[in-house]
mmCIF file with all atom_site columns, C-alpha atoms in Angstrom:
data_model
loop_
_atom_site.group_PDB
_atom_site.id
_atom_site.type_symbol
_atom_site.label_atom_id
_atom_site.label_alt_id
_atom_site.label_comp_id
_atom_site.label_asym_id
_atom_site.label_entity_id
_atom_site.label_seq_id
_atom_site.pdbx_PDB_ins_code
_atom_site.Cartn_x
_atom_site.Cartn_y
_atom_site.Cartn_z
_atom_site.occupancy
_atom_site.B_iso_or_equiv
_atom_site.pdbx_formal_charge
_atom_site.auth_seq_id
_atom_site.auth_comp_id
_atom_site.auth_asym_id
_atom_site.auth_atom_id
_atom_site.pdbx_PDB_model_num
ATOM 1   C CA . UNK E 1 1   ? -0.035 -0.067 0.000   1.00 67.00 ? 1   UNK E CA 1
ATOM 2   C CA . UNK E 1 2   ? 0.776  3.708  0.042   1.00 85.00 ? 2   UNK E CA 1
ATOM 3   C CA . UNK E 1 3   ? 2.092  3.968  -3.445  1.00 92.00 ? 3   UNK E CA 1
ATOM 4   C CA . UNK E 1 4   ? 2.803  7.172  -5.248  1.00 95.00 ? 4   UNK E CA 1
ATOM 5   C CA . UNK E 1 5   ? 3.425  7.374  -8.927  1.00 96.00 ? 5   UNK E CA 1
ATOM 6   C CA . UNK E 1 6   ? 4.784  10.132 -11.085 1.00 97.00 ? 6   UNK E CA 1
ATOM 7   C CA . UNK E 1 7   ? 4.434  10.634 -14.815 1.00 97.00 ? 7   UNK E CA 1
ATOM 8   C CA . UNK E 1 8   ? 6.406  11.043 -16.910 1.00 97.00 ? 8   UNK E CA 1
ATOM 9   C CA . UNK E 1 9   ? 9.633  9.682  -15.283 1.00 96.00 ? 9   UNK E CA 1
ATOM 10  C CA . UNK E 1 10  ? 11.695 11.765 -17.520 1.00 96.00 ? 10  UNK E CA 1
ATOM 11  C CA . UNK E 1 11  ? 11.072 14.518 -20.097 1.00 97.00 ? 11  UNK E CA 1
ATOM 12  C CA . UNK E 1 12  ? 13.144 16.512 -22.438 1.00 97.00 ? 12  UNK E CA 1
ATOM 13  C CA . UNK E 1 13  ? 11.718 19.835 -23.705 1.00 96.00 ? 13  UNK E CA 1
ATOM 14  C CA . UNK E 1 14  ? 12.735 22.925 -25.494 1.00 96.00 ? 14  UNK E CA 1
ATOM 15  C CA . UNK E 1 15  ? 13.356 26.239 -23.806 1.00 97.00 ? 15  UNK E CA 1
ATOM 16  C CA . UNK E 1 16  ? 10.199 28.207 -23.538 1.00 97.00 ? 16  UNK E CA 1
ATOM 17  C CA . UNK E 1 17  ? 7.805  25.425 -23.504 1.00 97.00 ? 17  UNK E CA 1
ATOM 18  C CA . UNK E 1 18  ? 5.658  24.289 -20.620 1.00 97.00 ? 18  UNK E CA 1
ATOM 19  C CA . UNK E 1 19  ? 5.863  20.801 -19.018 1.00 98.00 ? 19  UNK E CA 1
ATOM 20  C CA . UNK E 1 20  ? 3.300  19.157 -16.857 1.00 97.00 ? 20  UNK E CA 1
ATOM 21  C CA . UNK E 1 21  ? 4.213  16.470 -14.212 1.00 98.00 ? 21  UNK E CA 1
ATOM 22  C CA . UNK E 1 22  ? 1.585  14.428 -12.530 1.00 97.00 ? 22  UNK E CA 1
ATOM 23  C CA . UNK E 1 23  ? 1.729  12.910 -9.154  1.00 96.00 ? 23  UNK E CA 1
ATOM 24  C CA . UNK E 1 24  ? -0.874 10.202 -8.181  1.00 96.00 ? 24  UNK E CA 1
ATOM 25  C CA . UNK E 1 25  ? -1.635 8.451  -4.912  1.00 94.00 ? 25  UNK E CA 1
ATOM 26  C CA . UNK E 1 26  ? -2.577 5.003  -6.209  1.00 94.00 ? 26  UNK E CA 1
ATOM 27  C CA . UNK E 1 27  ? -4.187 3.279  -3.193  1.00 90.00 ? 27  UNK E CA 1
ATOM 28  C CA . UNK E 1 28  ? -4.955 6.010  -0.694  1.00 91.00 ? 28  UNK E CA 1
ATOM 29  C CA . UNK E 1 29  ? -6.509 9.421  -0.508  1.00 91.00 ? 29  UNK E CA 1
ATOM 30  C CA . UNK E 1 30  ? -3.762 12.151 -0.392  1.00 90.00 ? 30  UNK E CA 1
ATOM 31  C CA . UNK E 1 31  ? -5.053 15.121 1.461   1.00 87.00 ? 31  UNK E CA 1
ATOM 32  C CA . UNK E 1 32  ? -1.662 16.873 1.197   1.00 92.00 ? 32  UNK E CA 1
ATOM 33  C CA . UNK E 1 33  ? 0.998  16.612 -1.577  1.00 94.00 ? 33  UNK E CA 1
ATOM 34  C CA . UNK E 1 34  ? 4.390  18.093 -1.511  1.00 95.00 ? 34  UNK E CA 1
ATOM 35  C CA . UNK E 1 35  ? 6.617  19.126 -4.356  1.00 97.00 ? 35  UNK E CA 1
ATOM 36  C CA . UNK E 1 36  ? 10.399 18.960 -4.172  1.00 96.00 ? 36  UNK E CA 1
ATOM 37  C CA . UNK E 1 37  ? 13.266 19.852 -6.452  1.00 96.00 ? 37  UNK E CA 1
ATOM 38  C CA . UNK E 1 38  ? 16.617 18.183 -6.387  1.00 94.00 ? 38  UNK E CA 1
ATOM 39  C CA . UNK E 1 39  ? 19.699 19.356 -8.300  1.00 91.00 ? 39  UNK E CA 1
ATOM 40  C CA . UNK E 1 40  ? 22.460 16.760 -9.087  1.00 87.00 ? 40  UNK E CA 1
ATOM 41  C CA . UNK E 1 41  ? 24.253 15.588 -5.977  1.00 84.00 ? 41  UNK E CA 1
ATOM 42  C CA . UNK E 1 42  ? 22.235 17.914 -3.869  1.00 89.00 ? 42  UNK E CA 1
ATOM 43  C CA . UNK E 1 43  ? 19.449 17.653 -1.294  1.00 91.00 ? 43  UNK E CA 1
ATOM 44  C CA . UNK E 1 44  ? 15.718 17.968 -1.729  1.00 93.00 ? 44  UNK E CA 1
ATOM 45  C CA . UNK E 1 45  ? 14.282 21.375 -1.440  1.00 94.00 ? 45  UNK E CA 1
ATOM 46  C CA . UNK E 1 46  ? 10.618 21.812 -0.827  1.00 95.00 ? 46  UNK E CA 1
ATOM 47  C CA . UNK E 1 47  ? 8.936  23.955 -3.451  1.00 96.00 ? 47  UNK E CA 1
ATOM 48  C CA . UNK E 1 48  ? 5.341  23.906 -2.288  1.00 95.00 ? 48  UNK E CA 1
ATOM 49  C CA . UNK E 1 49  ? 2.695  22.233 -0.441  1.00 94.00 ? 49  UNK E CA 1
ATOM 50  C CA . UNK E 1 50  ? -0.752 21.522 -1.831  1.00 91.00 ? 50  UNK E CA 1
ATOM 51  C CA . UNK E 1 51  ? -3.938 20.643 -0.112  1.00 87.00 ? 51  UNK E CA 1
ATOM 52  C CA . UNK E 1 52  ? -6.790 19.157 -2.067  1.00 83.00 ? 52  UNK E CA 1
ATOM 53  C CA . UNK E 1 53  ? -9.171 21.861 -3.271  1.00 80.00 ? 53  UNK E CA 1
ATOM 54  C CA . UNK E 1 54  ? -7.179 24.714 -2.154  1.00 84.00 ? 54  UNK E CA 1
ATOM 55  C CA . UNK E 1 55  ? -4.377 26.918 -3.513  1.00 87.00 ? 55  UNK E CA 1
ATOM 56  C CA . UNK E 1 56  ? -0.853 25.649 -2.897  1.00 92.00 ? 56  UNK E CA 1
ATOM 57  C CA . UNK E 1 57  ? 1.503  27.318 -0.402  1.00 93.00 ? 57  UNK E CA 1
ATOM 58  C CA . UNK E 1 58  ? 4.830  28.019 -1.913  1.00 96.00 ? 58  UNK E CA 1
ATOM 59  C CA . UNK E 1 59  ? 8.167  28.199 -0.120  1.00 94.00 ? 59  UNK E CA 1
ATOM 60  C CA . UNK E 1 60  ? 10.145 31.407 -0.117  1.00 94.00 ? 60  UNK E CA 1
ATOM 61  C CA . UNK E 1 61  ? 11.943 32.008 -3.398  1.00 94.00 ? 61  UNK E CA 1
ATOM 62  C CA . UNK E 1 62  ? 9.719  29.762 -5.395  1.00 95.00 ? 62  UNK E CA 1
ATOM 63  C CA . UNK E 1 63  ? 7.892  31.568 -8.233  1.00 94.00 ? 63  UNK E CA 1
ATOM 64  C CA . UNK E 1 64  ? 4.333  30.540 -8.111  1.00 93.00 ? 64  UNK E CA 1
ATOM 65  C CA . UNK E 1 65  ? 3.557  31.756 -11.644 1.00 95.00 ? 65  UNK E CA 1
ATOM 66  C CA . UNK E 1 66  ? 6.369  29.659 -12.938 1.00 96.00 ? 66  UNK E CA 1
ATOM 67  C CA . UNK E 1 67  ? 5.557  26.561 -11.080 1.00 97.00 ? 67  UNK E CA 1
ATOM 68  C CA . UNK E 1 68  ? 1.829  26.099 -11.306 1.00 96.00 ? 68  UNK E CA 1
ATOM 69  C CA . UNK E 1 69  ? 0.472  23.443 -8.888  1.00 95.00 ? 69  UNK E CA 1
ATOM 70  C CA . UNK E 1 70  ? -3.117 22.105 -9.067  1.00 91.00 ? 70  UNK E CA 1
ATOM 71  C CA . UNK E 1 71  ? -4.440 19.571 -6.593  1.00 88.00 ? 71  UNK E CA 1
ATOM 72  C CA . UNK E 1 72  ? -7.840 18.862 -8.045  1.00 81.00 ? 72  UNK E CA 1
ATOM 73  C CA . UNK E 1 73  ? -8.644 15.580 -6.532  1.00 89.00 ? 73  UNK E CA 1
ATOM 74  C CA . UNK E 1 74  ? -7.540 13.407 -3.497  1.00 90.00 ? 74  UNK E CA 1
ATOM 75  C CA . UNK E 1 75  ? -5.395 11.323 -5.829  1.00 93.00 ? 75  UNK E CA 1
ATOM 76  C CA . UNK E 1 76  ? -3.885 13.691 -8.181  1.00 94.00 ? 76  UNK E CA 1
ATOM 77  C CA . UNK E 1 77  ? -1.603 16.809 -8.100  1.00 94.00 ? 77  UNK E CA 1
ATOM 78  C CA . UNK E 1 78  ? 0.105  18.355 -11.074 1.00 95.00 ? 78  UNK E CA 1
ATOM 79  C CA . UNK E 1 79  ? 3.063  20.584 -11.308 1.00 97.00 ? 79  UNK E CA 1
ATOM 80  C CA . UNK E 1 80  ? 3.379  22.710 -14.484 1.00 97.00 ? 80  UNK E CA 1
ATOM 81  C CA . UNK E 1 81  ? 6.735  24.237 -15.200 1.00 97.00 ? 81  UNK E CA 1
ATOM 82  C CA . UNK E 1 82  ? 5.728  27.253 -17.489 1.00 97.00 ? 82  UNK E CA 1
ATOM 83  C CA . UNK E 1 83  ? 8.205  28.683 -20.008 1.00 96.00 ? 83  UNK E CA 1
ATOM 84  C CA . UNK E 1 84  ? 10.860 26.322 -18.924 1.00 97.00 ? 84  UNK E CA 1
ATOM 85  C CA . UNK E 1 85  ? 14.512 27.328 -19.183 1.00 96.00 ? 85  UNK E CA 1
ATOM 86  C CA . UNK E 1 86  ? 17.717 25.179 -18.865 1.00 96.00 ? 86  UNK E CA 1
ATOM 87  C CA . UNK E 1 87  ? 18.089 26.326 -15.262 1.00 95.00 ? 87  UNK E CA 1
ATOM 88  C CA . UNK E 1 88  ? 14.837 24.608 -14.493 1.00 96.00 ? 88  UNK E CA 1
ATOM 89  C CA . UNK E 1 89  ? 16.459 21.215 -15.365 1.00 96.00 ? 89  UNK E CA 1
ATOM 90  C CA . UNK E 1 90  ? 16.225 19.135 -12.302 1.00 96.00 ? 90  UNK E CA 1
ATOM 91  C CA . UNK E 1 91  ? 14.801 16.141 -10.650 1.00 96.00 ? 91  UNK E CA 1
ATOM 92  C CA . UNK E 1 92  ? 11.301 16.876 -9.330  1.00 97.00 ? 92  UNK E CA 1
ATOM 93  C CA . UNK E 1 93  ? 9.822  14.599 -6.625  1.00 97.00 ? 93  UNK E CA 1
ATOM 94  C CA . UNK E 1 94  ? 6.443  14.538 -5.136  1.00 96.00 ? 94  UNK E CA 1
ATOM 95  C CA . UNK E 1 95  ? 5.152  13.075 -1.795  1.00 95.00 ? 95  UNK E CA 1
ATOM 96  C CA . UNK E 1 96  ? 1.761  12.550 -0.428  1.00 94.00 ? 96  UNK E CA 1
ATOM 97  C CA . UNK E 1 97  ? 0.352  12.024 3.063   1.00 91.00 ? 97  UNK E CA 1
ATOM 98  C CA . UNK E 1 98  ? -2.496 9.656  3.594   1.00 86.00 ? 98  UNK E CA 1
ATOM 99  C CA . UNK E 1 99  ? -5.622 11.126 5.297   1.00 78.00 ? 99  UNK E CA 1
ATOM 100 C CA . UNK E 1 100 ? -5.467 8.193  7.754   1.00 79.00 ? 100 UNK E CA 1
ATOM 101 C CA . UNK E 1 101 ? -1.735 8.681  8.526   1.00 76.00 ? 101 UNK E CA 1
ATOM 102 C CA . UNK E 1 102 ? -1.080 12.349 8.191   1.00 75.00 ? 102 UNK E CA 1
ATOM 103 C CA . UNK E 1 103 ? 2.370  12.098 9.792   1.00 77.00 ? 103 UNK E CA 1
ATOM 104 C CA . UNK E 1 104 ? 3.974  9.836  7.038   1.00 84.00 ? 104 UNK E CA 1
ATOM 105 C CA . UNK E 1 105 ? 4.933  11.081 3.666   1.00 89.00 ? 105 UNK E CA 1
ATOM 106 C CA . UNK E 1 106 ? 5.056  8.649  0.761   1.00 92.00 ? 106 UNK E CA 1
ATOM 107 C CA . UNK E 1 107 ? 7.430  9.618  -2.011  1.00 94.00 ? 107 UNK E CA 1
ATOM 108 C CA . UNK E 1 108 ? 7.026  9.234  -5.751  1.00 95.00 ? 108 UNK E CA 1
ATOM 109 C CA . UNK E 1 109 ? 9.964  7.941  -7.950  1.00 95.00 ? 109 UNK E CA 1
ATOM 110 C CA . UNK E 1 110 ? 10.681 11.365 -9.340  1.00 96.00 ? 110 UNK E CA 1
ATOM 111 C CA . UNK E 1 111 ? 10.589 13.071 -12.649 1.00 97.00 ? 111 UNK E CA 1
ATOM 112 C CA . UNK E 1 112 ? 13.843 13.989 -14.503 1.00 97.00 ? 112 UNK E CA 1
ATOM 113 C CA . UNK E 1 113 ? 13.303 17.328 -16.551 1.00 97.00 ? 113 UNK E CA 1
ATOM 114 C CA . UNK E 1 114 ? 15.818 18.365 -18.969 1.00 97.00 ? 114 UNK E CA 1
ATOM 115 C CA . UNK E 1 115 ? 15.348 21.683 -20.741 1.00 97.00 ? 115 UNK E CA 1
ATOM 116 C CA . UNK E 1 116 ? 17.379 22.197 -23.929 1.00 96.00 ? 116 UNK E CA 1
ATOM 117 C CA . UNK J 2 1   ? 17.800 27.934 7.391   1.00 50.00 ? 1   UNK J CA 1
ATOM 118 C CA . UNK J 2 2   ? 16.813 24.821 9.265   1.00 55.00 ? 2   UNK J CA 1
ATOM 119 C CA . UNK J 2 3   ? 18.473 22.563 6.552   1.00 67.00 ? 3   UNK J CA 1
ATOM 120 C CA . UNK J 2 4   ? 20.350 19.997 8.297   1.00 75.00 ? 4   UNK J CA 1
ATOM 121 C CA . UNK J 2 5   ? 24.046 19.469 7.830   1.00 84.00 ? 5   UNK J CA 1
ATOM 122 C CA . UNK J 2 6   ? 25.292 15.905 7.341   1.00 88.00 ? 6   UNK J CA 1
ATOM 123 C CA . UNK J 2 7   ? 28.733 14.632 7.532   1.00 89.00 ? 7   UNK J CA 1
ATOM 124 C CA . UNK J 2 8   ? 30.549 13.085 5.992   1.00 94.00 ? 8   UNK J CA 1
ATOM 125 C CA . UNK J 2 9   ? 29.424 14.294 2.628   1.00 92.00 ? 9   UNK J CA 1
ATOM 126 C CA . UNK J 2 10  ? 30.857 11.036 1.175   1.00 95.00 ? 10  UNK J CA 1
ATOM 127 C CA . UNK J 2 11  ? 31.796 7.739  2.760   1.00 96.00 ? 11  UNK J CA 1
ATOM 128 C CA . UNK J 2 12  ? 33.514 4.706  1.150   1.00 97.00 ? 12  UNK J CA 1
ATOM 129 C CA . UNK J 2 13  ? 33.812 1.474  3.139   1.00 97.00 ? 13  UNK J CA 1
ATOM 130 C CA . UNK J 2 14  ? 34.207 -2.265 2.515   1.00 97.00 ? 14  UNK J CA 1
ATOM 131 C CA . UNK J 2 15  ? 31.382 -4.694 2.785   1.00 97.00 ? 15  UNK J CA 1
ATOM 132 C CA . UNK J 2 16  ? 30.978 -5.977 6.134   1.00 97.00 ? 16  UNK J CA 1
ATOM 133 C CA . UNK J 2 17  ? 32.075 -2.750 7.836   1.00 97.00 ? 17  UNK J CA 1
ATOM 134 C CA . UNK J 2 18  ? 29.821 -0.404 9.716   1.00 98.00 ? 18  UNK J CA 1
ATOM 135 C CA . UNK J 2 19  ? 28.808 3.023  8.359   1.00 97.00 ? 19  UNK J CA 1
ATOM 136 C CA . UNK J 2 20  ? 28.039 5.954  10.533  1.00 97.00 ? 20  UNK J CA 1
ATOM 137 C CA . UNK J 2 21  ? 26.486 9.193  9.302   1.00 97.00 ? 21  UNK J CA 1
ATOM 138 C CA . UNK J 2 22  ? 25.607 12.272 11.311  1.00 96.00 ? 22  UNK J CA 1
ATOM 139 C CA . UNK J 2 23  ? 23.126 15.017 10.959  1.00 96.00 ? 23  UNK J CA 1
ATOM 140 C CA . UNK J 2 24  ? 22.828 18.275 12.754  1.00 95.00 ? 24  UNK J CA 1
ATOM 141 C CA . UNK J 2 25  ? 19.964 20.693 12.717  1.00 94.00 ? 25  UNK J CA 1
ATOM 142 C CA . UNK J 2 26  ? 19.229 24.171 14.062  1.00 92.00 ? 26  UNK J CA 1
ATOM 143 C CA . UNK J 2 27  ? 15.862 24.457 15.758  1.00 90.00 ? 27  UNK J CA 1
ATOM 144 C CA . UNK J 2 28  ? 13.426 22.490 17.858  1.00 93.00 ? 28  UNK J CA 1
ATOM 145 C CA . UNK J 2 29  ? 11.997 19.401 16.229  1.00 94.00 ? 29  UNK J CA 1
ATOM 146 C CA . UNK J 2 30  ? 9.025  17.108 16.466  1.00 93.00 ? 30  UNK J CA 1
ATOM 147 C CA . UNK J 2 31  ? 10.751 14.219 14.954  1.00 94.00 ? 31  UNK J CA 1
ATOM 148 C CA . UNK J 2 32  ? 13.661 13.347 12.737  1.00 95.00 ? 32  UNK J CA 1
ATOM 149 C CA . UNK J 2 33  ? 13.622 10.814 9.862   1.00 95.00 ? 33  UNK J CA 1
ATOM 150 C CA . UNK J 2 34  ? 16.086 9.022  7.778   1.00 96.00 ? 34  UNK J CA 1
ATOM 151 C CA . UNK J 2 35  ? 15.644 8.368  4.067   1.00 96.00 ? 35  UNK J CA 1
ATOM 152 C CA . UNK J 2 36  ? 17.720 6.495  1.464   1.00 96.00 ? 36  UNK J CA 1
ATOM 153 C CA . UNK J 2 37  ? 17.880 7.425  -2.191  1.00 95.00 ? 37  UNK J CA 1
ATOM 154 C CA . UNK J 2 38  ? 19.399 5.328  -4.880  1.00 92.00 ? 38  UNK J CA 1
ATOM 155 C CA . UNK J 2 39  ? 20.883 7.166  -7.729  1.00 87.00 ? 39  UNK J CA 1
ATOM 156 C CA . UNK J 2 40  ? 18.169 8.985  -9.763  1.00 82.00 ? 40  UNK J CA 1
ATOM 157 C CA . UNK J 2 41  ? 15.344 7.407  -7.840  1.00 87.00 ? 41  UNK J CA 1
ATOM 158 C CA . UNK J 2 42  ? 12.734 8.431  -5.241  1.00 88.00 ? 42  UNK J CA 1
ATOM 159 C CA . UNK J 2 43  ? 13.234 8.215  -1.585  1.00 92.00 ? 43  UNK J CA 1
ATOM 160 C CA . UNK J 2 44  ? 12.727 5.237  0.780   1.00 92.00 ? 44  UNK J CA 1
ATOM 161 C CA . UNK J 2 45  ? 11.766 5.981  4.340   1.00 93.00 ? 45  UNK J CA 1
ATOM 162 C CA . UNK J 2 46  ? 14.112 4.160  6.756   1.00 95.00 ? 46  UNK J CA 1
ATOM 163 C CA . UNK J 2 47  ? 13.236 5.128  10.209  1.00 95.00 ? 47  UNK J CA 1
ATOM 164 C CA . UNK J 2 48  ? 11.661 7.861  12.324  1.00 95.00 ? 48  UNK J CA 1
ATOM 165 C CA . UNK J 2 49  ? 12.728 8.932  15.803  1.00 96.00 ? 49  UNK J CA 1
ATOM 166 C CA . UNK J 2 50  ? 10.635 11.313 17.970  1.00 95.00 ? 50  UNK J CA 1
ATOM 167 C CA . UNK J 2 51  ? 12.048 14.137 19.939  1.00 95.00 ? 51  UNK J CA 1
ATOM 168 C CA . UNK J 2 52  ? 11.448 12.324 23.173  1.00 96.00 ? 52  UNK J CA 1
ATOM 169 C CA . UNK J 2 53  ? 13.344 9.139  21.942  1.00 97.00 ? 53  UNK J CA 1
ATOM 170 C CA . UNK J 2 54  ? 17.088 8.683  22.290  1.00 97.00 ? 54  UNK J CA 1
ATOM 171 C CA . UNK J 2 55  ? 17.664 5.581  20.169  1.00 98.00 ? 55  UNK J CA 1
ATOM 172 C CA . UNK J 2 56  ? 15.775 3.378  17.866  1.00 97.00 ? 56  UNK J CA 1
ATOM 173 C CA . UNK J 2 57  ? 16.674 0.217  15.913  1.00 96.00 ? 57  UNK J CA 1
ATOM 174 C CA . UNK J 2 58  ? 15.362 -1.297 12.790  1.00 95.00 ? 58  UNK J CA 1
ATOM 175 C CA . UNK J 2 59  ? 17.137 -4.418 11.527  1.00 97.00 ? 59  UNK J CA 1
ATOM 176 C CA . UNK J 2 60  ? 20.750 -3.378 10.817  1.00 97.00 ? 60  UNK J CA 1
ATOM 177 C CA . UNK J 2 61  ? 19.821 0.248  11.404  1.00 98.00 ? 61  UNK J CA 1
ATOM 178 C CA . UNK J 2 62  ? 20.456 2.140  14.652  1.00 98.00 ? 62  UNK J CA 1
ATOM 179 C CA . UNK J 2 63  ? 19.557 5.776  15.005  1.00 98.00 ? 63  UNK J CA 1
ATOM 180 C CA . UNK J 2 64  ? 20.376 8.027  17.930  1.00 98.00 ? 64  UNK J CA 1
ATOM 181 C CA . UNK J 2 65  ? 19.034 11.439 18.701  1.00 98.00 ? 65  UNK J CA 1
ATOM 182 C CA . UNK J 2 66  ? 20.539 14.033 20.971  1.00 97.00 ? 66  UNK J CA 1
ATOM 183 C CA . UNK J 2 67  ? 18.237 16.985 21.202  1.00 96.00 ? 67  UNK J CA 1
ATOM 184 C CA . UNK J 2 68  ? 20.669 18.894 23.490  1.00 96.00 ? 68  UNK J CA 1
ATOM 185 C CA . UNK J 2 69  ? 23.159 18.793 20.688  1.00 96.00 ? 69  UNK J CA 1
ATOM 186 C CA . UNK J 2 70  ? 20.526 19.003 17.960  1.00 96.00 ? 70  UNK J CA 1
ATOM 187 C CA . UNK J 2 71  ? 22.139 15.983 16.205  1.00 96.00 ? 71  UNK J CA 1
ATOM 188 C CA . UNK J 2 72  ? 21.460 12.517 15.100  1.00 97.00 ? 72  UNK J CA 1
ATOM 189 C CA . UNK J 2 73  ? 23.354 9.613  13.755  1.00 98.00 ? 73  UNK J CA 1
ATOM 190 C CA . UNK J 2 74  ? 22.589 6.679  11.588  1.00 98.00 ? 74  UNK J CA 1
ATOM 191 C CA . UNK J 2 75  ? 24.574 3.621  11.952  1.00 98.00 ? 75  UNK J CA 1
ATOM 192 C CA . UNK J 2 76  ? 24.349 0.800  9.335   1.00 98.00 ? 76  UNK J CA 1
ATOM 193 C CA . UNK J 2 77  ? 25.922 -2.390 10.631  1.00 98.00 ? 77  UNK J CA 1
ATOM 194 C CA . UNK J 2 78  ? 27.511 -5.100 8.569   1.00 98.00 ? 78  UNK J CA 1
ATOM 195 C CA . UNK J 2 79  ? 27.050 -3.068 5.366   1.00 98.00 ? 79  UNK J CA 1
ATOM 196 C CA . UNK J 2 80  ? 26.310 -4.663 1.990   1.00 97.00 ? 80  UNK J CA 1
ATOM 197 C CA . UNK J 2 81  ? 26.989 -3.502 -1.545  1.00 96.00 ? 81  UNK J CA 1
ATOM 198 C CA . UNK J 2 82  ? 23.270 -2.984 -1.845  1.00 96.00 ? 82  UNK J CA 1
ATOM 199 C CA . UNK J 2 83  ? 23.422 -0.262 0.844   1.00 97.00 ? 83  UNK J CA 1
ATOM 200 C CA . UNK J 2 84  ? 25.286 1.990  -1.624  1.00 97.00 ? 84  UNK J CA 1
ATOM 201 C CA . UNK J 2 85  ? 23.099 5.073  -1.871  1.00 97.00 ? 85  UNK J CA 1
ATOM 202 C CA . UNK J 2 86  ? 22.638 8.662  -0.662  1.00 96.00 ? 86  UNK J CA 1
ATOM 203 C CA . UNK J 2 87  ? 21.232 8.983  2.833   1.00 97.00 ? 87  UNK J CA 1
ATOM 204 C CA . UNK J 2 88  ? 19.249 11.995 4.060   1.00 96.00 ? 88  UNK J CA 1
ATOM 205 C CA . UNK J 2 89  ? 18.071 13.097 7.349   1.00 96.00 ? 89  UNK J CA 1
ATOM 206 C CA . UNK J 2 90  ? 14.984 15.161 7.476   1.00 95.00 ? 90  UNK J CA 1
ATOM 207 C CA . UNK J 2 91  ? 13.328 17.009 10.304  1.00 94.00 ? 91  UNK J CA 1
ATOM 208 C CA . UNK J 2 92  ? 9.788  17.937 11.159  1.00 92.00 ? 92  UNK J CA 1
ATOM 209 C CA . UNK J 2 93  ? 9.904  21.146 13.150  1.00 88.00 ? 93  UNK J CA 1
ATOM 210 C CA . UNK J 2 94  ? 7.886  21.713 16.272  1.00 85.00 ? 94  UNK J CA 1
ATOM 211 C CA . UNK J 2 95  ? 4.673  23.253 15.055  1.00 80.00 ? 95  UNK J CA 1
ATOM 212 C CA . UNK J 2 96  ? 5.714  22.641 11.552  1.00 75.00 ? 96  UNK J CA 1
ATOM 213 C CA . UNK J 2 97  ? 2.843  20.247 10.661  1.00 79.00 ? 97  UNK J CA 1
ATOM 214 C CA . UNK J 2 98  ? 4.277  17.445 8.580   1.00 82.00 ? 98  UNK J CA 1
ATOM 215 C CA . UNK J 2 99  ? 6.581  19.421 6.480   1.00 89.00 ? 99  UNK J CA 1
ATOM 216 C CA . UNK J 2 100 ? 9.920  17.926 6.084   1.00 92.00 ? 100 UNK J CA 1
ATOM 217 C CA . UNK J 2 101 ? 13.368 19.828 5.821   1.00 92.00 ? 101 UNK J CA 1
ATOM 218 C CA . UNK J 2 102 ? 16.065 17.714 4.368   1.00 94.00 ? 102 UNK J CA 1
ATOM 219 C CA . UNK J 2 103 ? 19.720 17.602 5.307   1.00 93.00 ? 103 UNK J CA 1
ATOM 220 C CA . UNK J 2 104 ? 22.479 17.823 2.745   1.00 91.00 ? 104 UNK J CA 1
ATOM 221 C CA . UNK J 2 105 ? 23.015 14.069 2.565   1.00 94.00 ? 105 UNK J CA 1
ATOM 222 C CA . UNK J 2 106 ? 25.754 11.587 2.716   1.00 95.00 ? 106 UNK J CA 1
ATOM 223 C CA . UNK J 2 107 ? 26.762 9.529  -0.211  1.00 95.00 ? 107 UNK J CA 1
ATOM 224 C CA . UNK J 2 108 ? 27.642 5.997  0.903   1.00 97.00 ? 108 UNK J CA 1
ATOM 225 C CA . UNK J 2 109 ? 29.501 3.559  -1.279  1.00 97.00 ? 109 UNK J CA 1
ATOM 226 C CA . UNK J 2 110 ? 30.014 0.019  -0.112  1.00 97.00 ? 110 UNK J CA 1
ATOM 227 C CA . UNK J 2 111 ? 32.642 -1.844 -2.002  1.00 96.00 ? 111 UNK J CA 1
ATOM 228 C CA . UNK J 2 112 ? 33.036 -5.575 -2.401  1.00 91.00 ? 112 UNK J CA 1
#
């Protein structure tokens, strides 16, 4: 149980295009989902927290107009990187908390974004 | 920032040896967690230790927490090549809900 999937697992796009990454909780209802970014050989940095049906809360320094987060249902959150640039190339990881076990975060496998 | 510092940044040992990684943080925490990440993959939760606990075991893993020093250690005993990965500590701050703040990580390499 408690499986989180991400799609796609990797994506390559041209500079200036937008890319959508999906995060799904497969066997539980995720009241909260978190989005992290990880640069090579670095730690995970929290970008934003999203609660189902409400606006995401962004961490300081993260541009909410550039990283659009939608948490429309209890099993799906999406992160859209708008007008992507090479410096947005990174590993994006989501996590989700189960309504029944809000303390535990379950992580997705990550999405590798490369912007050319 | 609260981001934890981990040391060493990289550790290389022989199979069968023990590996110890340390994590320090800056402010009051509710709990501290350790995660493993294989290269280019997602995170695997290893163990959680609450602020009122001092030591916890899980299989070959032993975690200690010293809140007076704001530090934790992860010991992997009898390491195996399959333990090769990056290890991160992550803290949940007091009053911080369930938001995790990750440390800088230790890259462990276990050689045959």
